[in-house]
């Protein structure tokens, strides 16, 4: 087996801020958008935050996540 291990993909590939979750700062995984501010988050990150706090993590007042592909910008 190869001794080469990839510790952090973002160190190998330039990832724009638009492609990163606003909470975990990793590449978006199963992205959802806030229904009000339309910022994107990983589904897991948004769900966990929303379950605890009940609003958008960016305090915009939004409370309903949309699947990213369903949100028209």
PDB file of C-alpha atoms in Angstrom:
ATOM      1  CA  UNK A   1       0.000   0.000   0.000  1.00  0.00           C
ATOM      2  CA  UNK A   2       1.010   3.560  -0.539  1.00  0.00           C
ATOM      3  CA  UNK A   3       2.459   5.542   2.330  1.00  0.00           C
ATOM      4  CA  UNK A   4       0.831   8.670   0.887  1.00  0.00           C
ATOM      5  CA  UNK A   5      -2.143   9.848   2.923  1.00  0.00           C
ATOM      6  CA  UNK A   6      -4.322  12.864   2.256  1.00  0.00           C
ATOM      7  CA  UNK A   7      -4.955  14.718   5.497  1.00  0.00           C
ATOM      8  CA  UNK A   8      -6.869  17.653   4.102  1.00  0.00           C
ATOM      9  CA  UNK A   9      -8.330  17.824   0.599  1.00  0.00           C
ATOM     10  CA  UNK A  10      -8.675  21.601   0.785  1.00  0.00           C
ATOM     11  CA  UNK A  11      -4.896  21.889   0.993  1.00  0.00           C
ATOM     12  CA  UNK A  12      -4.654  20.204  -2.423  1.00  0.00           C
ATOM     13  CA  UNK A  13      -7.591  21.858  -4.182  1.00  0.00           C
ATOM     14  CA  UNK A  14      -8.654  25.501  -3.994  1.00  0.00           C
ATOM     15  CA  UNK A  15     -12.152  25.566  -2.482  1.00  0.00           C
ATOM     16  CA  UNK A  16     -14.147  28.800  -2.701  1.00  0.00           C
ATOM     17  CA  UNK A  17     -16.045  30.101   0.325  1.00  0.00           C
ATOM     18  CA  UNK A  18     -19.308  29.518  -1.574  1.00  0.00           C
ATOM     19  CA  UNK A  19     -18.504  25.784  -1.641  1.00  0.00           C
ATOM     20  CA  UNK A  20     -17.944  25.603   2.116  1.00  0.00           C
ATOM     21  CA  UNK A  21     -20.435  25.163   4.931  1.00  0.00           C
ATOM     22  CA  UNK A  22     -20.805  28.367   6.964  1.00  0.00           C
ATOM     23  CA  UNK A  23     -20.605  26.316  10.195  1.00  0.00           C
ATOM     24  CA  UNK A  24     -17.967  23.596   9.790  1.00  0.00           C
ATOM     25  CA  UNK A  25     -16.078  25.378   6.952  1.00  0.00           C
ATOM     26  CA  UNK A  26     -15.684  22.049   5.103  1.00  0.00           C
ATOM     27  CA  UNK A  27     -16.824  21.314   1.555  1.00  0.00           C
ATOM     28  CA  UNK A  28     -20.634  21.291   1.525  1.00  0.00           C
ATOM     29  CA  UNK A  29     -22.110  17.819   2.025  1.00  0.00           C
ATOM     30  CA  UNK A  30     -25.795  17.371   1.170  1.00  0.00           C
ATOM     31  CA  UNK A  31     -26.229  21.163   1.208  1.00  0.00           C
ATOM     32  CA  UNK A  32     -29.312  23.016   2.381  1.00  0.00           C
ATOM     33  CA  UNK A  33     -30.013  26.750   2.267  1.00  0.00           C
ATOM     34  CA  UNK A  34     -31.669  28.943   4.823  1.00  0.00           C
ATOM     35  CA  UNK A  35     -35.081  29.979   3.476  1.00  0.00           C
ATOM     36  CA  UNK A  36     -34.420  33.642   4.327  1.00  0.00           C
ATOM     37  CA  UNK A  37     -30.729  34.491   3.788  1.00  0.00           C
ATOM     38  CA  UNK A  38     -30.100  31.618   1.307  1.00  0.00           C
ATOM     39  CA  UNK A  39     -26.685  30.829   2.833  1.00  0.00           C
ATOM     40  CA  UNK A  40     -25.626  27.208   2.427  1.00  0.00           C
ATOM     41  CA  UNK A  41     -24.789  24.708   5.148  1.00  0.00           C
ATOM     42  CA  UNK A  42     -24.203  20.964   5.328  1.00  0.00           C
ATOM     43  CA  UNK A  43     -27.548  19.313   6.038  1.00  0.00           C
ATOM     44  CA  UNK A  44     -26.160  17.767   9.231  1.00  0.00           C
ATOM     45  CA  UNK A  45     -24.664  21.055  10.488  1.00  0.00           C
ATOM     46  CA  UNK A  46     -27.857  23.048   9.861  1.00  0.00           C
ATOM     47  CA  UNK A  47     -30.051  20.335  11.344  1.00  0.00           C
ATOM     48  CA  UNK A  48     -27.993  20.044  14.516  1.00  0.00           C
ATOM     49  CA  UNK A  49     -27.861  23.819  15.046  1.00  0.00           C
ATOM     50  CA  UNK A  50     -31.564  24.268  14.220  1.00  0.00           C
ATOM     51  CA  UNK A  51     -32.577  21.480  16.622  1.00  0.00           C
ATOM     52  CA  UNK A  52     -30.774  23.250  19.465  1.00  0.00           C
ATOM     53  CA  UNK A  53     -31.539  26.904  18.657  1.00  0.00           C
ATOM     54  CA  UNK A  54     -34.521  26.896  16.269  1.00  0.00           C
ATOM     55  CA  UNK A  55     -33.263  29.544  13.832  1.00  0.00           C
ATOM     56  CA  UNK A  56     -30.686  30.088  11.101  1.00  0.00           C
ATOM     57  CA  UNK A  57     -27.103  29.849  12.388  1.00  0.00           C
ATOM     58  CA  UNK A  58     -26.439  33.340  10.965  1.00  0.00           C
ATOM     59  CA  UNK A  59     -29.277  34.898  13.001  1.00  0.00           C
ATOM     60  CA  UNK A  60     -31.129  36.172   9.929  1.00  0.00           C
ATOM     61  CA  UNK A  61     -34.464  35.076  11.385  1.00  0.00           C
ATOM     62  CA  UNK A  62     -34.990  32.224   8.927  1.00  0.00           C
ATOM     63  CA  UNK A  63     -36.117  28.910  10.305  1.00  0.00           C
ATOM     64  CA  UNK A  64     -36.839  26.606   7.377  1.00  0.00           C
ATOM     65  CA  UNK A  65     -34.028  24.914   5.464  1.00  0.00           C
ATOM     66  CA  UNK A  66     -34.417  24.353   1.728  1.00  0.00           C
ATOM     67  CA  UNK A  67     -32.542  21.786  -0.319  1.00  0.00           C
ATOM     68  CA  UNK A  68     -29.911  23.796  -2.161  1.00  0.00           C
ATOM     69  CA  UNK A  69     -31.174  22.731  -5.589  1.00  0.00           C
ATOM     70  CA  UNK A  70     -34.720  23.847  -4.671  1.00  0.00           C
ATOM     71  CA  UNK A  71     -33.721  27.395  -3.730  1.00  0.00           C
ATOM     72  CA  UNK A  72     -33.846  29.853  -6.604  1.00  0.00           C
ATOM     73  CA  UNK A  73     -31.338  32.652  -6.285  1.00  0.00           C
TER      74      UNK A  73
END
